[in-house]
PDB file of C-alpha atoms in Angstrom:
ATOM      1  CA  MET A   1      99.062 302.646 -57.844  1.00  0.00           C
ATOM      2  CA  ASN A   2     101.328 299.579 -57.063  1.00  0.00           C
ATOM      3  CA  ASP A   3     102.677 301.435 -53.935  1.00  0.00           C
ATOM      4  CA  PHE A   4      98.846 302.022 -52.942  1.00  0.00           C
ATOM      5  CA  ILE A   5      97.992 298.385 -53.034  1.00  0.00           C
ATOM      6  CA  SER A   6     101.240 296.845 -51.838  1.00  0.00           C
ATOM      7  CA  ILE A   7     101.046 294.585 -48.976  1.00  0.00           C
ATOM      8  CA  PRO A   8     104.412 293.945 -47.198  1.00  0.00           C
ATOM      9  CA  ILE A   9     103.760 290.243 -46.438  1.00  0.00           C
ATOM     10  CA  GLY A  10     107.330 289.420 -46.763  1.00  0.00           C
ATOM     11  CA  ASP A  11     108.402 292.127 -44.340  1.00  0.00           C
ATOM     12  CA  TRP A  12     105.748 290.965 -41.711  1.00  0.00           C
ATOM     13  CA  ALA A  13     106.952 287.267 -42.208  1.00  0.00           C
ATOM     14  CA  ALA A  14     110.561 288.488 -41.711  1.00  0.00           C
ATOM     15  CA  SER A  15     109.664 290.388 -38.460  1.00  0.00           C
ATOM     16  CA  GLY A  16     107.737 287.463 -37.171  1.00  0.00           C
ATOM     17  CA  LEU A  17     110.492 284.998 -37.932  1.00  0.00           C
ATOM     18  CA  ASP A  18     113.073 287.470 -36.026  1.00  0.00           C
ATOM     19  CA  TRP A  19     110.779 287.806 -33.021  1.00  0.00           C
ATOM     20  CA  PHE A  20     110.204 283.814 -33.033  1.00  0.00           C
ATOM     21  CA  LYS A  21     113.922 283.444 -32.979  1.00  0.00           C
ATOM     22  CA  ASP A  22     114.641 285.807 -30.179  1.00  0.00           C
ATOM     23  CA  ALA A  23     111.702 284.703 -28.067  1.00  0.00           C
ATOM     24  CA  PHE A  24     112.645 280.952 -28.202  1.00  0.00           C
ATOM     25  CA  GLU A  25     116.465 281.102 -28.676  1.00  0.00           C
ATOM     26  CA  GLY A  26     117.040 278.884 -25.728  1.00  0.00           C
ATOM     27  CA  VAL A  27     114.467 276.195 -27.142  1.00  0.00           C
ATOM     28  CA  PHE A  28     116.374 276.356 -30.464  1.00  0.00           C
ATOM     29  CA  ASP A  29     119.708 275.740 -28.688  1.00  0.00           C
ATOM     30  CA  VAL A  30     118.526 272.661 -26.924  1.00  0.00           C
ATOM     31  CA  VAL A  31     116.855 271.239 -30.131  1.00  0.00           C
ATOM     32  CA  SER A  32     119.948 272.038 -31.935  1.00  0.00           C
ATOM     33  CA  PHE A  33     122.293 270.280 -29.463  1.00  0.00           C
ATOM     34  CA  ILE A  34     120.056 267.214 -29.616  1.00  0.00           C
ATOM     35  CA  VAL A  35     119.553 266.864 -33.308  1.00  0.00           C
ATOM     36  CA  LYS A  36     123.253 267.560 -33.922  1.00  0.00           C
ATOM     37  CA  MET A  37     124.368 264.953 -31.442  1.00  0.00           C
ATOM     38  CA  LEU A  38     121.951 262.389 -32.747  1.00  0.00           C
ATOM     39  CA  VAL A  39     122.658 262.942 -36.668  1.00  0.00           C
ATOM     40  CA  GLU A  40     126.441 263.295 -35.947  1.00  0.00           C
ATOM     41  CA  GLY A  41     126.441 260.237 -33.504  1.00  0.00           C
ATOM     42  CA  LEU A  42     124.769 257.892 -36.180  1.00  0.00           C
ATOM     43  CA  ALA A  43     126.897 259.273 -38.963  1.00  0.00           C
ATOM     44  CA  ASP A  44     129.980 258.660 -37.141  1.00  0.00           C
ATOM     45  CA  PHE A  45     128.634 255.174 -36.288  1.00  0.00           C
ATOM     46  CA  LEU A  46     127.889 254.294 -39.862  1.00  0.00           C
ATOM     47  CA  VAL A  47     131.312 255.475 -41.157  1.00  0.00           C
ATOM     48  CA  ALA A  48     133.319 253.747 -38.429  1.00  0.00           C
ATOM     49  CA  ILE A  49     131.798 250.314 -39.609  1.00  0.00           C
ATOM     50  CA  PRO A  50     133.725 248.759 -42.451  1.00  0.00           C
ATOM     51  CA  SER A  51     131.837 249.114 -45.880  1.00  0.00           C
ATOM     52  CA  PRO A  52     131.799 245.465 -46.528  1.00  0.00           C
ATOM     53  CA  VAL A  53     130.331 244.706 -43.087  1.00  0.00           C
ATOM     54  CA  LEU A  54     127.537 247.349 -43.504  1.00  0.00           C
ATOM     55  CA  ILE A  55     126.680 246.242 -47.014  1.00  0.00           C
ATOM     56  CA  LEU A  56     126.263 242.651 -45.857  1.00  0.00           C
ATOM     57  CA  VAL A  57     124.043 244.033 -43.064  1.00  0.00           C
ATOM     58  CA  PHE A  58     121.960 246.007 -45.482  1.00  0.00           C
ATOM     59  CA  ALA A  59     121.719 242.839 -47.839  1.00  0.00           C
ATOM     60  CA  LEU A  60     120.496 240.785 -44.858  1.00  0.00           C
ATOM     61  CA  ILE A  61     117.918 243.322 -44.073  1.00  0.00           C
ATOM     62  CA  GLY A  62     116.710 243.085 -47.836  1.00  0.00           C
ATOM     63  CA  TRP A  63     116.612 239.409 -47.725  1.00  0.00           C
ATOM     64  CA  LEU A  64     114.931 239.268 -44.155  1.00  0.00           C
ATOM     65  CA  VAL A  65     111.879 241.409 -45.273  1.00  0.00           C
ATOM     66  CA  ARG A  66     111.806 240.888 -48.927  1.00  0.00           C
ATOM     67  CA  SER A  67     113.872 238.592 -51.110  1.00  0.00           C
ATOM     68  CA  TRP A  68     117.243 237.230 -51.880  1.00  0.00           C
ATOM     69  CA  GLN A  69     117.009 239.343 -55.085  1.00  0.00           C
ATOM     70  CA  LEU A  70     116.919 242.492 -53.278  1.00  0.00           C
ATOM     71  CA  ALA A  71     119.854 241.438 -51.120  1.00  0.00           C
ATOM     72  CA  LEU A  72     121.949 240.534 -54.206  1.00  0.00           C
ATOM     73  CA  GLY A  73     120.958 243.750 -55.808  1.00  0.00           C
ATOM     74  CA  THR A  74     121.889 245.792 -52.640  1.00  0.00           C
ATOM     75  CA  ILE A  75     125.445 244.071 -52.604  1.00  0.00           C
ATOM     76  CA  ILE A  76     125.912 245.077 -56.172  1.00  0.00           C
ATOM     77  CA  THR A  77     124.562 248.748 -55.924  1.00  0.00           C
ATOM     78  CA  MET A  78     126.354 249.389 -52.730  1.00  0.00           C
ATOM     79  CA  LEU A  79     129.624 248.265 -53.974  1.00  0.00           C
ATOM     80  CA  LEU A  80     129.085 250.566 -56.914  1.00  0.00           C
ATOM     81  CA  VAL A  81     128.576 253.502 -54.277  1.00  0.00           C
ATOM     82  CA  VAL A  82     131.983 252.437 -52.742  1.00  0.00           C
ATOM     83  CA  ALA A  83     133.512 252.266 -56.209  1.00  0.00           C
ATOM     84  CA  MET A  84     132.469 255.712 -56.808  1.00  0.00           C
ATOM     85  CA  GLY A  85     134.138 256.967 -53.788  1.00  0.00           C
ATOM     86  CA  GLN A  86     130.692 258.115 -52.363  1.00  0.00           C
ATOM     87  CA  TRP A  87     130.313 255.680 -49.592  1.00  0.00           C
ATOM     88  CA  GLU A  88     131.066 258.085 -46.657  1.00  0.00           C
ATOM     89  CA  ASN A  89     128.712 260.800 -48.343  1.00  0.00           C
ATOM     90  CA  ALA A  90     126.115 258.332 -48.660  1.00  0.00           C
ATOM     91  CA  MET A  91     126.285 257.176 -44.990  1.00  0.00           C
ATOM     92  CA  LEU A  92     126.029 260.956 -43.909  1.00  0.00           C
ATOM     93  CA  THR A  93     122.941 261.401 -46.055  1.00  0.00           C
ATOM     94  CA  LEU A  94     121.475 257.988 -44.464  1.00  0.00           C
ATOM     95  CA  ALA A  95     122.208 259.434 -41.114  1.00  0.00           C
ATOM     96  CA  LEU A  96     120.341 262.651 -41.792  1.00  0.00           C
ATOM     97  CA  VAL A  97     117.454 260.881 -43.468  1.00  0.00           C
ATOM     98  CA  LEU A  98     116.875 258.395 -40.715  1.00  0.00           C
ATOM     99  CA  ILE A  99     116.955 260.800 -37.855  1.00  0.00           C
ATOM    100  CA  ALA A 100     114.629 263.276 -39.803  1.00  0.00           C
ATOM    101  CA  ALA A 101     112.158 260.418 -40.745  1.00  0.00           C
ATOM    102  CA  VAL A 102     112.091 259.238 -37.246  1.00  0.00           C
ATOM    103  CA  ILE A 103     111.306 262.559 -35.928  1.00  0.00           C
ATOM    104  CA  ALA A 104     108.814 263.224 -38.726  1.00  0.00           C
ATOM    105  CA  ILE A 105     106.937 259.865 -37.898  1.00  0.00           C
ATOM    106  CA  LEU A 106     106.905 260.501 -34.161  1.00  0.00           C
ATOM    107  CA  ILE A 107     105.105 263.569 -34.808  1.00  0.00           C
ATOM    108  CA  ALA A 108     102.861 262.483 -37.867  1.00  0.00           C
ATOM    109  CA  VAL A 109     101.471 259.298 -36.457  1.00  0.00           C
ATOM    110  CA  PRO A 110     100.038 260.758 -33.268  1.00  0.00           C
ATOM    111  CA  LEU A 111      98.563 263.780 -35.267  1.00  0.00           C
ATOM    112  CA  GLY A 112      97.027 261.433 -37.658  1.00  0.00           C
ATOM    113  CA  ILE A 113      95.565 259.396 -35.116  1.00  0.00           C
ATOM    114  CA  LEU A 114      94.172 262.613 -33.596  1.00  0.00           C
ATOM    115  CA  ALA A 115      92.824 263.754 -36.741  1.00  0.00           C
ATOM    116  CA  ALA A 116      90.991 260.378 -37.310  1.00  0.00           C
ATOM    117  CA  ARG A 117      89.272 260.689 -34.033  1.00  0.00           C
ATOM    118  CA  ASN A 118      88.495 264.394 -33.936  1.00  0.00           C
ATOM    119  CA  GLU A 119      86.575 266.127 -36.918  1.00  0.00           C
ATOM    120  CA  THR A 120      87.444 269.525 -35.809  1.00  0.00           C
ATOM    121  CA  PHE A 121      91.124 268.808 -35.522  1.00  0.00           C
ATOM    122  CA  SER A 122      90.861 267.238 -38.855  1.00  0.00           C
ATOM    123  CA  LEU A 123      89.083 270.264 -40.521  1.00  0.00           C
ATOM    124  CA  ILE A 124      91.974 272.498 -38.978  1.00  0.00           C
ATOM    125  CA  VAL A 125      94.875 270.363 -40.153  1.00  0.00           C
ATOM    126  CA  LYS A 126      93.995 269.667 -43.538  1.00  0.00           C
ATOM    127  CA  PRO A 127      94.606 273.235 -45.160  1.00  0.00           C
ATOM    128  CA  VAL A 128      97.705 273.337 -43.056  1.00  0.00           C
ATOM    129  CA  LEU A 129      99.045 270.005 -44.798  1.00  0.00           C
ATOM    130  CA  ASP A 130      97.831 271.514 -48.017  1.00  0.00           C
ATOM    131  CA  PHE A 131      99.921 274.642 -47.486  1.00  0.00           C
ATOM    132  CA  MET A 132     102.925 272.398 -46.418  1.00  0.00           C
ATOM    133  CA  GLN A 133     102.701 270.226 -49.307  1.00  0.00           C
ATOM    134  CA  THR A 134     102.372 272.897 -51.961  1.00  0.00           C
ATOM    135  CA  MET A 135     105.332 274.893 -50.426  1.00  0.00           C
ATOM    136  CA  PRO A 136     108.553 274.871 -52.743  1.00  0.00           C
ATOM    137  CA  ALA A 137     111.136 272.711 -50.912  1.00  0.00           C
ATOM    138  CA  PHE A 138     113.611 275.401 -51.006  1.00  0.00           C
ATOM    139  CA  VAL A 139     111.480 277.888 -48.834  1.00  0.00           C
ATOM    140  CA  TYR A 140     111.735 275.483 -45.962  1.00  0.00           C
ATOM    141  CA  LEU A 141     115.634 276.176 -45.855  1.00  0.00           C
ATOM    142  CA  ILE A 142     114.915 279.922 -44.806  1.00  0.00           C
ATOM    143  CA  PRO A 143     113.423 279.359 -41.383  1.00  0.00           C
ATOM    144  CA  ALA A 144     115.791 276.470 -40.939  1.00  0.00           C
ATOM    145  CA  VAL A 145     118.904 278.469 -41.543  1.00  0.00           C
ATOM    146  CA  ILE A 146     117.561 281.858 -39.534  1.00  0.00           C
ATOM    147  CA  PHE A 147     116.750 279.313 -36.490  1.00  0.00           C
ATOM    148  CA  PHE A 148     119.668 276.922 -36.635  1.00  0.00           C
ATOM    149  CA  GLY A 149     122.487 278.470 -38.822  1.00  0.00           C
ATOM    150  CA  ILE A 150     124.189 276.054 -41.262  1.00  0.00           C
ATOM    151  CA  GLY A 151     125.033 272.377 -40.940  1.00  0.00           C
ATOM    152  CA  PHE A 152     123.091 269.153 -40.326  1.00  0.00           C
ATOM    153  CA  VAL A 153     120.440 270.715 -37.940  1.00  0.00           C
ATOM    154  CA  PRO A 154     118.798 272.992 -40.382  1.00  0.00           C
ATOM    155  CA  GLY A 155     118.784 270.154 -42.870  1.00  0.00           C
ATOM    156  CA  VAL A 156     117.062 267.858 -40.458  1.00  0.00           C
ATOM    157  CA  PHE A 157     114.638 270.774 -39.461  1.00  0.00           C
ATOM    158  CA  ALA A 158     113.500 271.484 -43.214  1.00  0.00           C
ATOM    159  CA  THR A 159     113.439 267.738 -43.919  1.00  0.00           C
ATOM    160  CA  VAL A 160     111.057 267.029 -41.122  1.00  0.00           C
ATOM    161  CA  LEU A 161     108.802 269.976 -42.270  1.00  0.00           C
ATOM    162  CA  PHE A 162     108.847 268.835 -45.922  1.00  0.00           C
ATOM    163  CA  ALA A 163     108.224 265.059 -45.025  1.00  0.00           C
ATOM    164  CA  LEU A 164     105.660 265.385 -42.251  1.00  0.00           C
ATOM    165  CA  PRO A 165     102.154 265.906 -44.232  1.00  0.00           C
ATOM    166  CA  PRO A 166     102.165 262.297 -46.061  1.00  0.00           C
ATOM    167  CA  GLY A 167     102.604 260.596 -42.548  1.00  0.00           C
ATOM    168  CA  VAL A 168      99.545 262.449 -41.166  1.00  0.00           C
ATOM    169  CA  ARG A 169      97.322 261.902 -44.037  1.00  0.00           C
ATOM    170  CA  PHE A 170      98.076 258.082 -44.481  1.00  0.00           C
ATOM    171  CA  THR A 171      97.597 257.730 -40.773  1.00  0.00           C
ATOM    172  CA  GLU A 172      94.350 259.290 -40.523  1.00  0.00           C
ATOM    173  CA  LEU A 173      93.144 257.528 -43.774  1.00  0.00           C
ATOM    174  CA  GLY A 174      94.193 254.187 -42.271  1.00  0.00           C
ATOM    175  CA  ILE A 175      92.436 254.668 -39.078  1.00  0.00           C
ATOM    176  CA  ARG A 176      89.360 255.895 -40.774  1.00  0.00           C
ATOM    177  CA  GLY A 177      89.350 252.868 -43.215  1.00  0.00           C
ATOM    178  CA  VAL A 178      89.007 250.357 -40.517  1.00  0.00           C
ATOM    179  CA  ASP A 179      85.663 248.490 -40.719  1.00  0.00           C
ATOM    180  CA  SER A 180      83.254 250.317 -38.541  1.00  0.00           C
ATOM    181  CA  GLU A 181      81.597 247.134 -37.714  1.00  0.00           C
ATOM    182  CA  THR A 182      84.757 245.769 -36.341  1.00  0.00           C
ATOM    183  CA  VAL A 183      85.182 248.824 -34.208  1.00  0.00           C
ATOM    184  CA  GLU A 184      81.543 248.569 -32.800  1.00  0.00           C
ATOM    185  CA  ALA A 185      82.131 244.952 -31.886  1.00  0.00           C
ATOM    186  CA  GLY A 186      85.055 246.389 -29.674  1.00  0.00           C
ATOM    187  CA  HIS A 187      82.710 248.599 -28.009  1.00  0.00           C
ATOM    188  CA  ALA A 188      80.084 245.926 -27.493  1.00  0.00           C
ATOM    189  CA  PHE A 189      82.570 243.772 -25.726  1.00  0.00           C
ATOM    190  CA  GLY A 190      83.369 246.798 -23.308  1.00  0.00           C
ATOM    191  CA  SER A 191      86.852 247.840 -24.809  1.00  0.00           C
ATOM    192  CA  THR A 192      88.094 251.300 -24.135  1.00  0.00           C
ATOM    193  CA  PRO A 193      88.995 253.669 -26.914  1.00  0.00           C
ATOM    194  CA  GLY A 194      92.572 253.223 -26.128  1.00  0.00           C
ATOM    195  CA  LYS A 195      92.316 249.369 -26.325  1.00  0.00           C
ATOM    196  CA  ILE A 196      90.260 249.529 -29.597  1.00  0.00           C
ATOM    197  CA  LEU A 197      93.040 251.759 -31.016  1.00  0.00           C
ATOM    198  CA  ARG A 198      95.801 249.462 -30.022  1.00  0.00           C
ATOM    199  CA  GLY A 199      94.227 246.053 -30.665  1.00  0.00           C
ATOM    200  CA  ILE A 200      91.900 246.887 -33.583  1.00  0.00           C
ATOM    201  CA  GLN A 201      92.371 250.097 -35.525  1.00  0.00           C
ATOM    202  CA  LEU A 202      96.234 250.330 -35.524  1.00  0.00           C
ATOM    203  CA  PRO A 203      96.989 246.744 -36.550  1.00  0.00           C
ATOM    204  CA  LEU A 204      94.241 246.883 -39.247  1.00  0.00           C
ATOM    205  CA  ALA A 205      95.468 250.115 -40.611  1.00  0.00           C
ATOM    206  CA  THR A 206      99.133 249.063 -40.492  1.00  0.00           C
ATOM    207  CA  PRO A 207      99.507 248.494 -44.292  1.00  0.00           C
ATOM    208  CA  THR A 208      98.253 252.257 -44.859  1.00  0.00           C
ATOM    209  CA  ILE A 209     100.362 253.699 -42.243  1.00  0.00           C
ATOM    210  CA  MET A 210     103.416 251.840 -43.407  1.00  0.00           C
ATOM    211  CA  ALA A 211     102.559 253.350 -46.904  1.00  0.00           C
ATOM    212  CA  GLY A 212     102.687 256.677 -45.400  1.00  0.00           C
ATOM    213  CA  ILE A 213     105.887 256.145 -43.502  1.00  0.00           C
ATOM    214  CA  ASN A 214     107.463 255.121 -47.011  1.00  0.00           C
ATOM    215  CA  GLN A 215     106.371 258.422 -48.442  1.00  0.00           C
ATOM    216  CA  VAL A 216     107.931 260.170 -45.421  1.00  0.00           C
ATOM    217  CA  ILE A 217     111.177 258.314 -46.034  1.00  0.00           C
ATOM    218  CA  MET A 218     111.244 259.181 -49.850  1.00  0.00           C
ATOM    219  CA  LEU A 219     110.614 262.728 -49.238  1.00  0.00           C
ATOM    220  CA  ALA A 220     113.092 262.946 -46.492  1.00  0.00           C
ATOM    221  CA  LEU A 221     115.814 261.559 -49.054  1.00  0.00           C
ATOM    222  CA  SER A 222     114.597 264.053 -51.729  1.00  0.00           C
ATOM    223  CA  MET A 223     114.779 266.948 -49.186  1.00  0.00           C
ATOM    224  CA  ALA A 224     118.206 265.783 -47.748  1.00  0.00           C
ATOM    225  CA  VAL A 225     119.569 266.595 -51.128  1.00  0.00           C
ATOM    226  CA  VAL A 226     118.176 270.120 -51.068  1.00  0.00           C
ATOM    227  CA  ALA A 227     119.431 270.460 -47.580  1.00  0.00           C
ATOM    228  CA  GLY A 228     122.911 270.453 -48.876  1.00  0.00           C
ATOM    229  CA  MET A 229     122.465 273.991 -49.603  1.00  0.00           C
ATOM    230  CA  ALA A 230     122.107 274.673 -46.136  1.00  0.00           C
ATOM    231  CA  GLY A 231     125.386 273.057 -45.403  1.00  0.00           C
ATOM    232  CA  ALA A 232     124.548 269.544 -44.429  1.00  0.00           C
ATOM    233  CA  ASN A 233     127.276 267.086 -45.447  1.00  0.00           C
ATOM    234  CA  GLY A 234     126.461 264.182 -47.596  1.00  0.00           C
ATOM    235  CA  LEU A 235     125.507 263.601 -51.155  1.00  0.00           C
ATOM    236  CA  GLY A 236     123.282 266.635 -51.265  1.00  0.00           C
ATOM    237  CA  LYS A 237     126.364 268.764 -50.690  1.00  0.00           C
ATOM    238  CA  GLU A 238     128.171 266.976 -53.365  1.00  0.00           C
ATOM    239  CA  VAL A 239     125.346 267.684 -55.836  1.00  0.00           C
ATOM    240  CA  VAL A 240     125.184 271.364 -54.890  1.00  0.00           C
ATOM    241  CA  ALA A 241     129.081 271.454 -55.184  1.00  0.00           C
ATOM    242  CA  ALA A 242     128.814 269.856 -58.765  1.00  0.00           C
ATOM    243  CA  ILE A 243     126.192 272.358 -59.788  1.00  0.00           C
ATOM    244  CA  ALA A 244     128.344 275.391 -58.716  1.00  0.00           C
ATOM    245  CA  THR A 245     131.422 274.049 -60.398  1.00  0.00           C
ATOM    246  CA  LEU A 246     129.677 272.422 -63.249  1.00  0.00           C
ATOM    247  CA  ASN A 247     131.445 269.259 -62.393  1.00  0.00           C
ATOM    248  CA  ILE A 248     129.253 266.736 -64.146  1.00  0.00           C
ATOM    249  CA  ALA A 249     131.124 263.604 -62.960  1.00  0.00           C
ATOM    250  CA  GLN A 250     130.710 264.502 -59.398  1.00  0.00           C
ATOM    251  CA  GLY A 251     127.042 265.467 -59.891  1.00  0.00           C
ATOM    252  CA  VAL A 252     126.399 262.059 -61.653  1.00  0.00           C
ATOM    253  CA  GLU A 253     128.044 259.826 -59.007  1.00  0.00           C
ATOM    254  CA  ALA A 254     126.366 261.721 -56.044  1.00  0.00           C
ATOM    255  CA  GLY A 255     123.005 261.724 -57.579  1.00  0.00           C
ATOM    256  CA  LEU A 256     123.285 258.008 -58.401  1.00  0.00           C
ATOM    257  CA  GLY A 257     124.373 257.461 -54.731  1.00  0.00           C
ATOM    258  CA  VAL A 258     121.160 259.170 -53.975  1.00  0.00           C
ATOM    259  CA  VAL A 259     119.070 256.866 -56.361  1.00  0.00           C
ATOM    260  CA  ILE A 260     120.537 253.654 -54.978  1.00  0.00           C
ATOM    261  CA  LEU A 261     119.912 254.648 -51.261  1.00  0.00           C
ATOM    262  CA  ALA A 262     116.122 255.691 -52.383  1.00  0.00           C
ATOM    263  CA  VAL A 263     115.636 252.278 -53.946  1.00  0.00           C
ATOM    264  CA  PHE A 264     116.872 250.298 -51.082  1.00  0.00           C
ATOM    265  CA  LEU A 265     114.773 252.402 -48.459  1.00  0.00           C
ATOM    266  CA  ASP A 266     111.806 252.169 -50.651  1.00  0.00           C
ATOM    267  CA  ARG A 267     111.963 248.474 -51.351  1.00  0.00           C
ATOM    268  CA  VAL A 268     112.484 247.725 -47.526  1.00  0.00           C
ATOM    269  CA  THR A 269     109.800 250.088 -46.113  1.00  0.00           C
ATOM    270  CA  ALA A 270     107.227 248.865 -48.786  1.00  0.00           C
ATOM    271  CA  ALA A 271     107.951 245.254 -47.722  1.00  0.00           C
ATOM    272  CA  LEU A 272     107.365 245.945 -44.045  1.00  0.00           C
ATOM    273  CA  GLY A 273     103.967 247.127 -44.718  1.00  0.00           C
ATOM    274  CA  ASN A 274     102.833 243.899 -46.535  1.00  0.00           C
ATOM    275  CA  PRO A 275     105.157 241.104 -45.220  1.00  0.00           C
ATOM    276  CA  GLY A 276     102.925 238.480 -46.377  1.00  0.00           C
ATOM    277  CA  GLU A 277     103.065 239.534 -49.984  1.00  0.00           C
ATOM    278  CA  TYR A 278     106.865 238.571 -50.131  1.00  0.00           C
ATOM    279  CA  LYS A 279     107.121 234.621 -50.105  1.00  0.00           C
ATOM    280  CA  ASN A 280     110.903 234.621 -50.645  1.00  0.00           C
ATOM    281  CA  SER A 281     111.838 236.554 -47.527  1.00  0.00           C
ATOM    282  CA  LEU A 282     113.437 235.023 -44.649  1.00  0.00           C
ATOM    283  CA  LEU A 283     110.818 236.026 -42.372  1.00  0.00           C
ATOM    284  CA  SER A 284     108.251 234.141 -44.699  1.00  0.00           C
ATOM    285  CA  THR A 285     110.512 231.093 -44.699  1.00  0.00           C
ATOM    286  CA  VAL A 286     110.729 231.138 -40.870  1.00  0.00           C
ATOM    287  CA  ARG A 287     107.044 231.630 -40.588  1.00  0.00           C
ATOM    288  CA  LYS A 288     106.158 228.782 -42.962  1.00  0.00           C
ATOM    289  CA  ARG A 289     108.441 226.224 -41.050  1.00  0.00           C
ATOM    290  CA  ARG A 290     106.820 227.186 -37.762  1.00  0.00           C
ATOM    291  CA  ILE A 291     103.453 226.567 -39.264  1.00  0.00           C
ATOM    292  CA  ASN A 292     104.559 223.157 -40.740  1.00  0.00           C
ATOM    293  CA  ALA A 293     106.121 222.389 -37.565  1.00  0.00           C
ATOM    294  CA  ARG A 294     102.967 222.963 -35.475  1.00  0.00           C
ATOM    295  CA  ARG A 295     100.839 220.986 -37.987  1.00  0.00           C
ATOM    296  CA  ASN A 296     103.151 218.018 -37.682  1.00  0.00           C
ATOM    297  CA  GLU A 297     102.953 218.453 -33.891  1.00  0.00           C
ATOM    298  CA  VAL A 298      99.340 218.279 -34.047  1.00  0.00           C
ATOM    299  CA  ALA A 299      99.169 215.382 -36.275  1.00  0.00           C
ATOM    300  CA  GLU A 300     101.622 213.355 -34.064  1.00  0.00           C
ATOM    301  CA  ALA A 301      99.519 214.396 -31.013  1.00  0.00           C
ATOM    302  CA  LYS A 302      96.216 213.051 -32.841  1.00  0.00           C
ATOM    303  CA  ALA A 303      97.963 209.965 -33.774  1.00  0.00           C
ATOM    304  CA  ALA A 304      99.256 209.171 -30.271  1.00  0.00           C
ATOM    305  CA  ILE A 305      95.881 209.527 -28.667  1.00  0.00           C
ATOM    306  CA  ARG A 306      93.921 207.593 -31.424  1.00  0.00           C
ATOM    307  CA  PRO A 307      92.748 204.193 -29.903  1.00  0.00           C
ATOM    308  CA  ALA A 308      94.701 201.098 -31.244  1.00  0.00           C
ATOM    309  CA  THR A 309      92.376 198.989 -33.616  1.00  0.00           C
ATOM    310  CA  PRO A 310      91.894 195.446 -31.927  1.00  0.00           C
ATOM    311  CA  ALA A 311      93.465 192.509 -33.722  1.00  0.00           C
ATOM    312  CA  GLY A 312      91.302 190.784 -36.202  1.00  0.00           C
ATOM    313  CA  MET A 313      88.830 193.653 -36.770  1.00  0.00           C
TER     314      MET A 313
END
């Protein structure tokens, strides 16, 4: 009975993947070369910089967009990563996450904009995103390893696929959430759809889009750990090795490094979406000083043009 109703979907999928690999082998070689060059180039750059210098840069970024408290926390936690001997692995993971997140965002934002402006495309892409978000993370490694072998490249490929859906959904949500009367006012003034998108919809949707980018980065970091199973160097590979050898100390240190990177990236990207909410950031301080300087200039200009009061009046 089981043989009678058996449907070999797995065999069909394997045959399809094999055909796809043979048909687009040249494309995969080019993609593999470019992605490998980008990730390894960024990883070599981050590792080549002395850790104290890079920690200060991270702390400055945290203070610039959020607060001095984040800067102080960044210094303390990053020094902990150095003290655990996981600094180089953390920079390899950071390089993989940044490249994968940039690729995912470059794909997700245009797709989200298209979905917001085209109902048919939105209806088509939604079930695809549902399928991608319910797919177990490990499954993404199967086509990644088939197409690109092992190393950084399959890790980036799997990470992009895994992190892509929130970027599309939040971009569509942000564009659709823009007040329709504001958009109609843009049409009334004769603006083209492109100008309305750049001048009205994208600026007003920025907080929602940034929330999606934050989710993309967080998912990319979680998938980067799983990508260690595909041979991608970094903290993920350390975690996989710790599980294989039951090395608790190695697993705890690598896992703690992932958490520290996740907290830093989450706080920074969240602050970029709503810069006005963080009054203790350097950007906010500079903005306040500029506003006060302009007010003083306006007050001085008004005082200079005010007619002098006649004596005895």
